[in-house]
Coordinates of C-alpha atoms in Angstrom, one line a residue:
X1 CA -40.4 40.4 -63.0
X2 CA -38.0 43.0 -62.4
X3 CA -40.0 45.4 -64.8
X4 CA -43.3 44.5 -62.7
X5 CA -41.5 45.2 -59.7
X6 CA -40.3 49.0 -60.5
X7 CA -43.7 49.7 -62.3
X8 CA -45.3 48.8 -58.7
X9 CA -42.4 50.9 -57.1
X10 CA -42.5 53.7 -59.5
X11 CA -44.9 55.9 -58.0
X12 CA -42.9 55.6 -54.8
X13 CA -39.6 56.7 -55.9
X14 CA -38.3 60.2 -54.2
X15 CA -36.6 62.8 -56.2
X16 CA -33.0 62.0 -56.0
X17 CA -33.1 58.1 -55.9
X18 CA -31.4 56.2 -58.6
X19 CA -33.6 54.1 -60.4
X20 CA -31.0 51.9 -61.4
X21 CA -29.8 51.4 -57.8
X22 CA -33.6 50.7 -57.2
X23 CA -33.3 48.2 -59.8
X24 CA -30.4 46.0 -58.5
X25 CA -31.9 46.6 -55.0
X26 CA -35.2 45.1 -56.0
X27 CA -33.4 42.4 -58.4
X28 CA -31.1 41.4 -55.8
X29 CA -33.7 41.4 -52.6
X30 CA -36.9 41.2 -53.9
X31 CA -40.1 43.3 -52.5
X32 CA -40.0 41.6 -49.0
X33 CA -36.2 42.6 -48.4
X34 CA -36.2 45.9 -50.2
X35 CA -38.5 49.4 -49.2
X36 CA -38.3 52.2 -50.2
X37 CA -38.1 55.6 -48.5
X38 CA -40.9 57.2 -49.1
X39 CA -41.7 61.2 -49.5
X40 CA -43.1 61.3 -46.0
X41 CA -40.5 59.3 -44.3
X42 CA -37.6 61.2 -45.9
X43 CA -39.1 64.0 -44.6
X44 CA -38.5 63.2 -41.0
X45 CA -35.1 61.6 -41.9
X46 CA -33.6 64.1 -40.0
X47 CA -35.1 62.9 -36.7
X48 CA -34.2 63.4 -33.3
X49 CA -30.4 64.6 -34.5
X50 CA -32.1 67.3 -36.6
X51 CA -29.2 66.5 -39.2
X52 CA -29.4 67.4 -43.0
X53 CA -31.1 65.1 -44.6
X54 CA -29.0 62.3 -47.0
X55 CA -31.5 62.2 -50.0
X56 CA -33.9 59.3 -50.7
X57 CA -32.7 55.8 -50.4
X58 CA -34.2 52.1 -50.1
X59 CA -34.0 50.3 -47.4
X60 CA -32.0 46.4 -47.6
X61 CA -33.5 43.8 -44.6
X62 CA -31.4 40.5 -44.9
X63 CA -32.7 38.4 -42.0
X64 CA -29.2 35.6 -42.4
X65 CA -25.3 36.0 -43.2
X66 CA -26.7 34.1 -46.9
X67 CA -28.3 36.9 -47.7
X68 CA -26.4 39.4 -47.0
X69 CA -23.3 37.8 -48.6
X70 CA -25.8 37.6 -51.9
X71 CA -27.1 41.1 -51.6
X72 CA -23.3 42.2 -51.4
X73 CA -22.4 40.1 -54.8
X74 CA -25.7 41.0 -56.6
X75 CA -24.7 44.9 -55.9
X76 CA -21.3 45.3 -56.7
X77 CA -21.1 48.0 -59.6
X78 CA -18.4 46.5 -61.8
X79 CA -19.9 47.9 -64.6
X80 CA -20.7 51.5 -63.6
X81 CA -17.7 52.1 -61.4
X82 CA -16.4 52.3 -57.7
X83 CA -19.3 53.8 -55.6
X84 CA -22.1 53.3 -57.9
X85 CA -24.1 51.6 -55.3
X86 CA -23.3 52.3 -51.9
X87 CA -24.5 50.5 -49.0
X88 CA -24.6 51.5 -45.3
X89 CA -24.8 48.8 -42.7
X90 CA -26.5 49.7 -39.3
X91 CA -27.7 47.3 -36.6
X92 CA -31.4 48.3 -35.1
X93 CA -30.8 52.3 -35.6
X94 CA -31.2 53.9 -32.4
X95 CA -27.7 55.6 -32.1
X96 CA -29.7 58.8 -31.1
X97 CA -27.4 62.3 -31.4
X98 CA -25.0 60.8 -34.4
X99 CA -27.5 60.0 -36.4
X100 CA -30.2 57.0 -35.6
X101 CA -30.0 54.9 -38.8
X102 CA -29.0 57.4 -41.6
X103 CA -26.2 56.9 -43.6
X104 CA -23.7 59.4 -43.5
X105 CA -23.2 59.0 -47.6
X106 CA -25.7 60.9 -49.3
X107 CA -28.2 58.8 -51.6
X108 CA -26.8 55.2 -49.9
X109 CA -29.0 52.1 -50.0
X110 CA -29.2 51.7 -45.9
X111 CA -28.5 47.7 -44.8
X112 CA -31.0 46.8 -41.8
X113 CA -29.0 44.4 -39.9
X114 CA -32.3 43.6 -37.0
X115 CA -33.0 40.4 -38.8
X116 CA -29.7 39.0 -37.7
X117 CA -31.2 38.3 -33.9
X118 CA -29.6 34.6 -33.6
X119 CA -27.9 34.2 -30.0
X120 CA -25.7 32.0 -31.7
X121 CA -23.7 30.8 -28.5
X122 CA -24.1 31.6 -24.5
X123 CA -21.3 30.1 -23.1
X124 CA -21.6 30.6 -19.3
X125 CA -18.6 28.6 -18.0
X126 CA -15.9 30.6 -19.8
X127 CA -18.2 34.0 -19.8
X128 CA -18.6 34.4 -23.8
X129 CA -22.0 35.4 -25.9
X130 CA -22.1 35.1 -29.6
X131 CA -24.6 37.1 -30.9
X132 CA -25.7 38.6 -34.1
X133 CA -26.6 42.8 -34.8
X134 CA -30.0 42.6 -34.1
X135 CA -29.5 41.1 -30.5
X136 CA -30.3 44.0 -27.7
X137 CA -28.9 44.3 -25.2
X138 CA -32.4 43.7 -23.4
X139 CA -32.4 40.6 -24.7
X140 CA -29.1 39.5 -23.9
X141 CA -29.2 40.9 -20.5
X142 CA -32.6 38.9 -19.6
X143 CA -30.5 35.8 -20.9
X144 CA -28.0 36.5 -18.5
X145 CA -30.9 36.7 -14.9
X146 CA -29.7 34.4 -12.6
X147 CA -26.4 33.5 -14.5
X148 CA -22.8 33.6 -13.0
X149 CA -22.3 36.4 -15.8
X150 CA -23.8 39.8 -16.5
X151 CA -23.7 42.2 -19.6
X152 CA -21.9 45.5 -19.9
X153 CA -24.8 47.9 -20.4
X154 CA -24.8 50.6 -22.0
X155 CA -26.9 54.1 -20.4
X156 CA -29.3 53.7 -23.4
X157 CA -32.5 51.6 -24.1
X158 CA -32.8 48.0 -24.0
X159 CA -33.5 48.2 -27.3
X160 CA -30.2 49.0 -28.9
X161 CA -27.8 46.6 -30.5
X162 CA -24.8 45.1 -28.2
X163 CA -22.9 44.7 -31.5
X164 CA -23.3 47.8 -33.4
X165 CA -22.9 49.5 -30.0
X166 CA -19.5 48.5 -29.6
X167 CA -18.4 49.1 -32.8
X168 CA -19.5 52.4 -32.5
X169 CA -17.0 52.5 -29.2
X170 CA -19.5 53.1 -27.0
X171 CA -19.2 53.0 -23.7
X172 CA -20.6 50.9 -21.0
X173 CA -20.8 51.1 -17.2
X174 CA -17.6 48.7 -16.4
X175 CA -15.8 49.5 -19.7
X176 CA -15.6 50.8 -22.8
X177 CA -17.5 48.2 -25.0
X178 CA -14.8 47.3 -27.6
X179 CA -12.7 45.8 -24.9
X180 CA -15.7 43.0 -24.9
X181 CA -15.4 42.2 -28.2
X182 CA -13.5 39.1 -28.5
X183 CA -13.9 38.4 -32.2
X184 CA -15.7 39.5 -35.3
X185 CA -17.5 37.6 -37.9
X186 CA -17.4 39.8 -41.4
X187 CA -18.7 39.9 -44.7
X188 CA -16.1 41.4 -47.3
X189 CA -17.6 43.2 -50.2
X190 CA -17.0 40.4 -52.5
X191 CA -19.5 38.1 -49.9
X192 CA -16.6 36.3 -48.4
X193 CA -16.7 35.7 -44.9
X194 CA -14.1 36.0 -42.4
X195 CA -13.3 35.5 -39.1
X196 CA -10.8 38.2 -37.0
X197 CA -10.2 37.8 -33.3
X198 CA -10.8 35.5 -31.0
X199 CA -13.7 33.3 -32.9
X200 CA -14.7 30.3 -30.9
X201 CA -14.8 27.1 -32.8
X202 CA -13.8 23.6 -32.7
X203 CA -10.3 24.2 -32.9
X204 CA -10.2 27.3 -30.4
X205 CA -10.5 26.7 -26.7
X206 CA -13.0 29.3 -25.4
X207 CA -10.8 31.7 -23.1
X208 CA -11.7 35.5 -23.3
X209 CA -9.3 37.0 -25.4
X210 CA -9.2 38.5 -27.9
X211 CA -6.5 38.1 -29.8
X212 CA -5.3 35.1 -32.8
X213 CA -1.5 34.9 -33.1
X214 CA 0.1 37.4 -35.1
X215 CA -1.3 41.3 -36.5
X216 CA -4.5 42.0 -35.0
X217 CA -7.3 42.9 -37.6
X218 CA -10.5 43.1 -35.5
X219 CA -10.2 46.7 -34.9
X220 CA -9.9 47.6 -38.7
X221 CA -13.6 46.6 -38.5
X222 CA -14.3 49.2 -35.8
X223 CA -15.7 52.1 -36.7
X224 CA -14.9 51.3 -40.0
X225 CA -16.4 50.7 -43.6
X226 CA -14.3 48.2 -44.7
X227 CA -17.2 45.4 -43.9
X228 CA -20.6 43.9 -42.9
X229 CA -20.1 43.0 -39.5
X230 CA -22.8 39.8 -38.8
X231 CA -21.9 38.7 -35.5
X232 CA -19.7 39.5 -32.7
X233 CA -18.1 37.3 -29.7
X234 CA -18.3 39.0 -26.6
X235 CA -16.7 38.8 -23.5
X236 CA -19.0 39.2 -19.9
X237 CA -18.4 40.4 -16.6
X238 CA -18.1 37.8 -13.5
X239 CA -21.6 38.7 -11.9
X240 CA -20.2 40.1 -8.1
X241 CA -21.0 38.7 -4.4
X242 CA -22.8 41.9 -3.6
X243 CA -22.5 45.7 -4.9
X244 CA -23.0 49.2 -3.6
X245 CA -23.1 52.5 -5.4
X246 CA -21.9 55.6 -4.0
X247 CA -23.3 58.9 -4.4
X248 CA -21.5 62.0 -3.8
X249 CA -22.7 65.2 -4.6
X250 CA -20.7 68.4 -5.0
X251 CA -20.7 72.3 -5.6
X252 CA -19.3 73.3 -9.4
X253 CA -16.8 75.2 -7.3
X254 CA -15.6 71.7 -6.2
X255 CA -14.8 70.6 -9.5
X256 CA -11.3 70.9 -9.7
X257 CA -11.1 68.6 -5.8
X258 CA -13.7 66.2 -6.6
X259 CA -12.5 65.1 -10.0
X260 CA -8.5 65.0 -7.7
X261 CA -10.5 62.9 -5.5
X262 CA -12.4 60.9 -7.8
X263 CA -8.7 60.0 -9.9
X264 CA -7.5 59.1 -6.6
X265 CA -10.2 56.3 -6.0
X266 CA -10.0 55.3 -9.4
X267 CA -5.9 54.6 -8.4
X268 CA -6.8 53.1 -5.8
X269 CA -9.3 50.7 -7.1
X270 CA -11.6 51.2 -4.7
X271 CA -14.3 51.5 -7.4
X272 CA -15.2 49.3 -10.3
X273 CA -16.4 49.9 -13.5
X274 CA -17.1 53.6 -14.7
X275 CA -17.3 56.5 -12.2
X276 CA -20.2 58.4 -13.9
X277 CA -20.2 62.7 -12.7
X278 CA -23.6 63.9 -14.1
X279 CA -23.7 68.0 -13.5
X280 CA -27.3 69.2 -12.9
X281 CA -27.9 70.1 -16.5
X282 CA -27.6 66.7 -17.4
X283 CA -29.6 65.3 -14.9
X284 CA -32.4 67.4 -16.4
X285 CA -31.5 66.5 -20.2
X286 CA -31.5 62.7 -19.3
X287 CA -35.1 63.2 -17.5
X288 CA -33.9 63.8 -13.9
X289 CA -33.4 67.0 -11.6
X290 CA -30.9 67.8 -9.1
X291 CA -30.3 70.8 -7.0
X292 CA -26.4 70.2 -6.6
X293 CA -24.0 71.5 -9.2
X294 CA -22.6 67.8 -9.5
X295 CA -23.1 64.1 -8.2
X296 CA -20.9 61.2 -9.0
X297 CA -21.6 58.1 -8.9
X298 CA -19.2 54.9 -7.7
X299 CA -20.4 51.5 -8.1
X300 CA -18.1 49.4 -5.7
X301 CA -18.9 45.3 -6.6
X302 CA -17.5 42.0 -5.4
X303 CA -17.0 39.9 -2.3
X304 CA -19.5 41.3 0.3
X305 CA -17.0 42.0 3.0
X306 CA -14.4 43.7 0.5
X307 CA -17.5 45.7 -0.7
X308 CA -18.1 46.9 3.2
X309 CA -14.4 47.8 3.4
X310 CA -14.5 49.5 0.2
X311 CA -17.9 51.1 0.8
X312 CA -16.0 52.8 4.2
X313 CA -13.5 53.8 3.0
X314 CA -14.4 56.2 0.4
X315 CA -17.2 57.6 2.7
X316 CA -14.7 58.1 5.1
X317 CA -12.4 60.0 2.6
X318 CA -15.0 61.7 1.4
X319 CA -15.8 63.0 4.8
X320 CA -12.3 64.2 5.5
X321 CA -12.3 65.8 1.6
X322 CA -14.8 68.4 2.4
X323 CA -16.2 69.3 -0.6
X324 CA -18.9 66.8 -0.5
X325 CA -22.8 66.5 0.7
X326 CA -23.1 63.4 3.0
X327 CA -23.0 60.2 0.9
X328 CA -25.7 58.5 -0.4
X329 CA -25.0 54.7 -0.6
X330 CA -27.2 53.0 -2.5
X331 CA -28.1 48.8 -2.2
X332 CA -28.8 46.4 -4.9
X333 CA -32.4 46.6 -4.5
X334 CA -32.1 50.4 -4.3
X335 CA -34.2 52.6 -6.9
X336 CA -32.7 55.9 -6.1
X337 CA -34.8 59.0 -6.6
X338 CA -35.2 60.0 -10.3
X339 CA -35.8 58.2 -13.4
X340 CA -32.2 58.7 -14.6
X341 CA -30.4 57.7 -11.0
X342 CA -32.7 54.3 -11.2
X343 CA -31.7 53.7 -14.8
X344 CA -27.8 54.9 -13.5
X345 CA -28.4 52.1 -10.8
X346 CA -30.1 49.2 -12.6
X347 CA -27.3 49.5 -15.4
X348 CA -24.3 49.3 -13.5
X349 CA -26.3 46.2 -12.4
X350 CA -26.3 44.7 -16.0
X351 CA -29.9 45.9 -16.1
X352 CA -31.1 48.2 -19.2
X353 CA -35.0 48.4 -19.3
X354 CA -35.2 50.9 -16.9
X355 CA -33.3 53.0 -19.9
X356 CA -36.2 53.0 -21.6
X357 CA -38.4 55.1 -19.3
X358 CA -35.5 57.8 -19.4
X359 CA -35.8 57.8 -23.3
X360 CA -39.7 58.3 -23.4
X361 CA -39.7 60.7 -20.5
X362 CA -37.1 62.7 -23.0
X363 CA -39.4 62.1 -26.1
X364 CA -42.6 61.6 -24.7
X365 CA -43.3 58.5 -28.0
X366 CA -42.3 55.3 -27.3
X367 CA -38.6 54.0 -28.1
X368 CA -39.1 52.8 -31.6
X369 CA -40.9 55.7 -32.7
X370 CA -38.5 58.3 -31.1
X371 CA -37.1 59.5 -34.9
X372 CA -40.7 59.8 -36.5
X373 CA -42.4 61.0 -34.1
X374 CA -40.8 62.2 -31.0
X375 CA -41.0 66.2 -30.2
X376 CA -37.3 66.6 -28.4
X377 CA -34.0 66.8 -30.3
X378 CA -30.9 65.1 -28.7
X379 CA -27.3 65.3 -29.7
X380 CA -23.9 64.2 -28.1
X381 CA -20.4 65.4 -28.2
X382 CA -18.4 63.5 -26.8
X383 CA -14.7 64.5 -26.3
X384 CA -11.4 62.2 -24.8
X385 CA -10.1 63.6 -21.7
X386 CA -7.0 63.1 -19.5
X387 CA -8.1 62.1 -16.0
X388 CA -6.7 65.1 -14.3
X389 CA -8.0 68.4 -12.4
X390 CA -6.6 70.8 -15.4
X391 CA -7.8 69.0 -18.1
X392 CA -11.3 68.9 -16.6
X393 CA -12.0 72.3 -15.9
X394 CA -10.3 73.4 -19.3
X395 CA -13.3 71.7 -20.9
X396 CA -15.9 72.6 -18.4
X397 CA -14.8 76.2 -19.7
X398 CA -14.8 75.6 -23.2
X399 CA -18.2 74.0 -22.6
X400 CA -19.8 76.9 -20.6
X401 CA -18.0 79.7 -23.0
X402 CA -20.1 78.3 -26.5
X403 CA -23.1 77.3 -24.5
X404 CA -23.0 81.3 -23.2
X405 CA -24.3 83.2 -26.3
X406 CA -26.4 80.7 -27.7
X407 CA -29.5 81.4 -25.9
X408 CA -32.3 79.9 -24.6
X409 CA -34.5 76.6 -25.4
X410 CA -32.0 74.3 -24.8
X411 CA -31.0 71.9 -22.1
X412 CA -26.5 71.5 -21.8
X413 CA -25.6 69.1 -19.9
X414 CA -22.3 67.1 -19.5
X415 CA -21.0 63.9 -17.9
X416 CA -17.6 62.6 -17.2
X417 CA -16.9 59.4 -17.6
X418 CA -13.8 58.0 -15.2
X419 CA -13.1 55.2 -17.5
X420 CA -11.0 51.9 -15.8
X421 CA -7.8 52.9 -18.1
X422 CA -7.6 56.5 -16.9
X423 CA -8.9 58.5 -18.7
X424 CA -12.4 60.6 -19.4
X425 CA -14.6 59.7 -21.6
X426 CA -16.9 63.3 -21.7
X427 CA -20.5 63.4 -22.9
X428 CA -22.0 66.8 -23.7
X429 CA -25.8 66.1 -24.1
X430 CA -27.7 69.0 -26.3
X431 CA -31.7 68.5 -25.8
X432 CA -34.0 70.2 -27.4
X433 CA -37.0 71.1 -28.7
X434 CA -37.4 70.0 -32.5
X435 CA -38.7 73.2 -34.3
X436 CA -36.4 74.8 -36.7
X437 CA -35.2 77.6 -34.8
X438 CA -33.8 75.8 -31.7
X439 CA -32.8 72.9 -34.1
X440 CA -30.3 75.2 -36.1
X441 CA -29.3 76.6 -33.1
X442 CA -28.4 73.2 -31.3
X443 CA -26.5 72.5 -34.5
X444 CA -24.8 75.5 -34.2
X445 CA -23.5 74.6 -30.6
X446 CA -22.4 71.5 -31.7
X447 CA -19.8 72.9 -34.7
X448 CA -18.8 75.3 -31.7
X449 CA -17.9 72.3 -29.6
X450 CA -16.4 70.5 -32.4
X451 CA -14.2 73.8 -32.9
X452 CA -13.3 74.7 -29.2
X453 CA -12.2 71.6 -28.3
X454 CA -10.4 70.2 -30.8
X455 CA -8.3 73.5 -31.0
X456 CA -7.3 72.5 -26.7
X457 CA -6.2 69.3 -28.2
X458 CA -9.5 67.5 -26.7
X459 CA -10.8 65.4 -29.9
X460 CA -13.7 63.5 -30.1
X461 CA -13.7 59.5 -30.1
X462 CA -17.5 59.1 -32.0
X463 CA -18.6 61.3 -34.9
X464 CA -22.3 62.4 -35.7
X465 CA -23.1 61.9 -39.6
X466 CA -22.9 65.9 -39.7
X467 CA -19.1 65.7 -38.9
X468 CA -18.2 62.6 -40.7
X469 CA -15.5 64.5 -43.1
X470 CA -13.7 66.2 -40.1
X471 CA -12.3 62.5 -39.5
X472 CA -9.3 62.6 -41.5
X473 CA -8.4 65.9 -40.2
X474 CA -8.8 64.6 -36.7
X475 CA -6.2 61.8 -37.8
X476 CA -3.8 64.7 -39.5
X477 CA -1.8 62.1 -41.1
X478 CA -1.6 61.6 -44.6
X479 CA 0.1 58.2 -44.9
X480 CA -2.4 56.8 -42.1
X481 CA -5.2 58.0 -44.6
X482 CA -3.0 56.5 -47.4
X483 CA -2.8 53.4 -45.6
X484 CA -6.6 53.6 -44.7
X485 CA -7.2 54.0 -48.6
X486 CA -4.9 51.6 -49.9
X487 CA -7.0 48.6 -47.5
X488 CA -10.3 49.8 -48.9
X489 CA -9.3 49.5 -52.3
X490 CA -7.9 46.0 -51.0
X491 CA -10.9 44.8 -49.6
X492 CA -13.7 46.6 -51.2
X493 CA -12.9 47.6 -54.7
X494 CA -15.6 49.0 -55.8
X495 CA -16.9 50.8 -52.6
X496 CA -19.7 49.0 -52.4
X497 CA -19.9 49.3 -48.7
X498 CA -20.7 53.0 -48.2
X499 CA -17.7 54.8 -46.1
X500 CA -19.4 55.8 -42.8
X501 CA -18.9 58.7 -40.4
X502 CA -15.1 57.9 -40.1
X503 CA -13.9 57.0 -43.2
X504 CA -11.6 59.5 -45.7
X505 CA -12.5 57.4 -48.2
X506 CA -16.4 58.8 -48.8

């Protein structure tokens, strides 16, 4: 059968694929769980990112843990060596600016995880979902109308994976989404399965949090290649009385004030969740306009008379500040008046399809055709910040000194993220249009960004696949890449499971 199976296949097999890898893929999966990447679709592989293309590679869609524990065991390359076959797991593939769903290994058999859609648990009296890579968070969110809970969304389409999202560190608009994750479900290379965290079961009361007694070993599977992540427990936010969202707009003269003003909120806790500062660029690159140099936006949730209380008193501060237009407060029934402040609203509301009509403004296609077919490039930097005045307008410099000579075509825009913990999560947004001039160029920009700010001591927190091998340096610390080494020889042997964009061990 296998024989019968690559002569079918064989006219489909792209210059640079393995036909031996082919074989065990086919052998191990069979035609219905096993494509191949054609000619024309490794063409476009370099999709909205504009990256460099990985070579051919097929394409793995397990729809249970069972199989992917088998296709694991059926792969491993005892016979040929450590990375023989390398696979790259990825949830449903929309991680638009760092890659989408390429691997950042060239040649690696790619591990669809969208089949794994099981909403294994909703447990609304303790405020914990259990949910397999393929869940959305549209889906989960539309679970959650009308419940006492609501889902940390993301400022992406409904579309994209709560699990891979968070394992990714994205962020959300309460919190950055790893501090939902309450447990992990993994499968080793070897097809075991294990359970790290907080993993609800019959002998674990369900309380969020998220740790078991002793080390903790759920972040080693965070951003990490040392597993096939299946499922995820996750923790959800108490849905609020009422909430308000305030919106103050500012020159870029103000920057240094607002962002003082802003930190002093934040101290305060008169704002919860993520205080999201969009400058105009940005509103443009996420499908919005605005005629002030910045806006932020405070979302200010909970007991309806605290909200009021709240709600005055930063529009009163902000009055005495100065820098500020008049405030703009915003209800829960509010749309605001672009397509990016509706989707900014609806989110912090634990709402995400109005993310979607921000992507296809941006692309004109819809979502799941964005990397074939889309005409608009996209790609995120996205640098750690400390929350303070300096540190701010030391990037905004750095930003607007490689964004100078670089020319026109493209849209720079950047948003600061306030985060709960106190500090700033910042998100450079590159659009642009996906001919090979501007493409180069927008690359271009982004090694200068990489560059600039890592030599102020401002490092990224997510790689593209482009960067992947500037993680180790990032780390600067050979016995923490020693350690890192010495588990993935531990766990995975024979590198089966392909390294990723933050792994020294590629």
């Amino acid at each position: 059968m296998d024989a019968e199976i690559m002569r079918v296949h064989s006219s489909l097999i792209p210059r640079g694929l393995d036909e031996e890898v082919l074989a065990r893929c086919l052998s191990a999966a069979g035609p219905d769980r096993c494509r191949v990447v054609t000619p024309h679709r490794q063409d476009k592989m370099a999709g909205s990112g504009a990256f460099r293309d990985r070579g051919a590679h097929a394409v793995l869609s397990p729809t249970s843990v069972d199989e992917v524990r088998s296709l694991l065991r059926s792969l491993v390359a005892d016979d040929r060596g450590p990375g023989a076959v390398r696979v790259q797991p990825c949830s449903t593939g929309l991680n638009w600016g760092f890659g989408a769903d390429q691997p950042a290994d060239d040649g690696a058999v790619l591990m669809e995880l969208r089949g794994l859609a099981a909403m294994r648990e909703l447990d609304l009296d303790n405020g914990i979902a259990v949910v397999e890579p393929g869940v959305t968070q549209g889906m989960l969110a539309e679970r959650l109308e009308g419940s006492p809970y609501l889902l940390n969304v993301t400022a992406s389409s409904s579309h994209t994976s709560v699990v891979g999202n968070a394992l990714d560190r994205g962020v959300g608009l309460h919190r950055q989404r790893t501090e939902d994750v309450l447990g992990l479900e993994v499968v080793l290379a070897d097809g075991r399965v294990v359970h790290v965290g907080r993993w609800p079961g019959p002998r674990v009361a369900p309380a969020p949090y998220a740790h078991q007694v002793g080390p903790g070993l759920a972040e080693l599977f965070v951003q990490s290649g040392m597993g096939v992540v299946t499922a995820a427990a996750v923790r959800l936010i108490p849905r609020p009385e009422t909430h308000r969202v305030v919106r103050l707009a500012f020159a870029a003269t103000a920057l240094p004030e607002a962002i003082h003003f802003l930190s002093r909120v934040r101290a305060d806790r008169l704002a919860s969740g993520v205080i999201k500062v969009f400058n105009s660029q940005a509103a443009t690159a996420y499908g919005g306009t605005s005629d002030a140099g910045y806006f932020a936006y405070l979302h200010i949730g909970g007991a309806a008379r605290m909200v009021d209380c709240a709600v005055a008193e930063v529009t009163e501060r902000a009055a005495l500040a100065g820098v500020f237009a008049p405030p703009r407060v915003h209800g829960p029934d509010d749309h605001g008046t672009t397509i990016a402040e509706h989707a900014t609203l609806r989110a912090y509301a634990g709402d995400p399809t109005a993310n979607d009509a921000m992507v296809e403004d941006i692309f004109r296609v819809p979502v799941r055709e964005t990397e074939l077919s889309g005409t608009a490039g996209w790609l995120f930097f996205t640098p750690v910040l400390p929350l303070n005045s300096a540190a701010v307008g030391r990037a905004a410099d750095l930003l607007a000194s490689a964004v100078e000579p670089t020319g026109t075509g493209m849209v720079v825009g950047h948003t600061f993220n306030l985060m709960p913990g106190g500090w700033i999560d910042m998100v450079v947004s590159i659009r642009f249009p996906r001919d090979t001039a501007t493409s180069r160029r927008a690359q271009a920009l982004l090694d200068a960004l990489h560059d600039r700010f890592a030599g102020a001591g401002f490092l990224p927190y997510r790689l593209d696949i482009d960067h992947a091998d500037a993680a180790a340096k990032l780390r600067d610390e050979p016995e923490l890449e020693d350690l890192l080494a010495r588990l993935k020889d531990l766990l995975d042997p024979h590198h089966l499971i392909a390294g990723g964009r933050y792994a020294s061990h590629r």
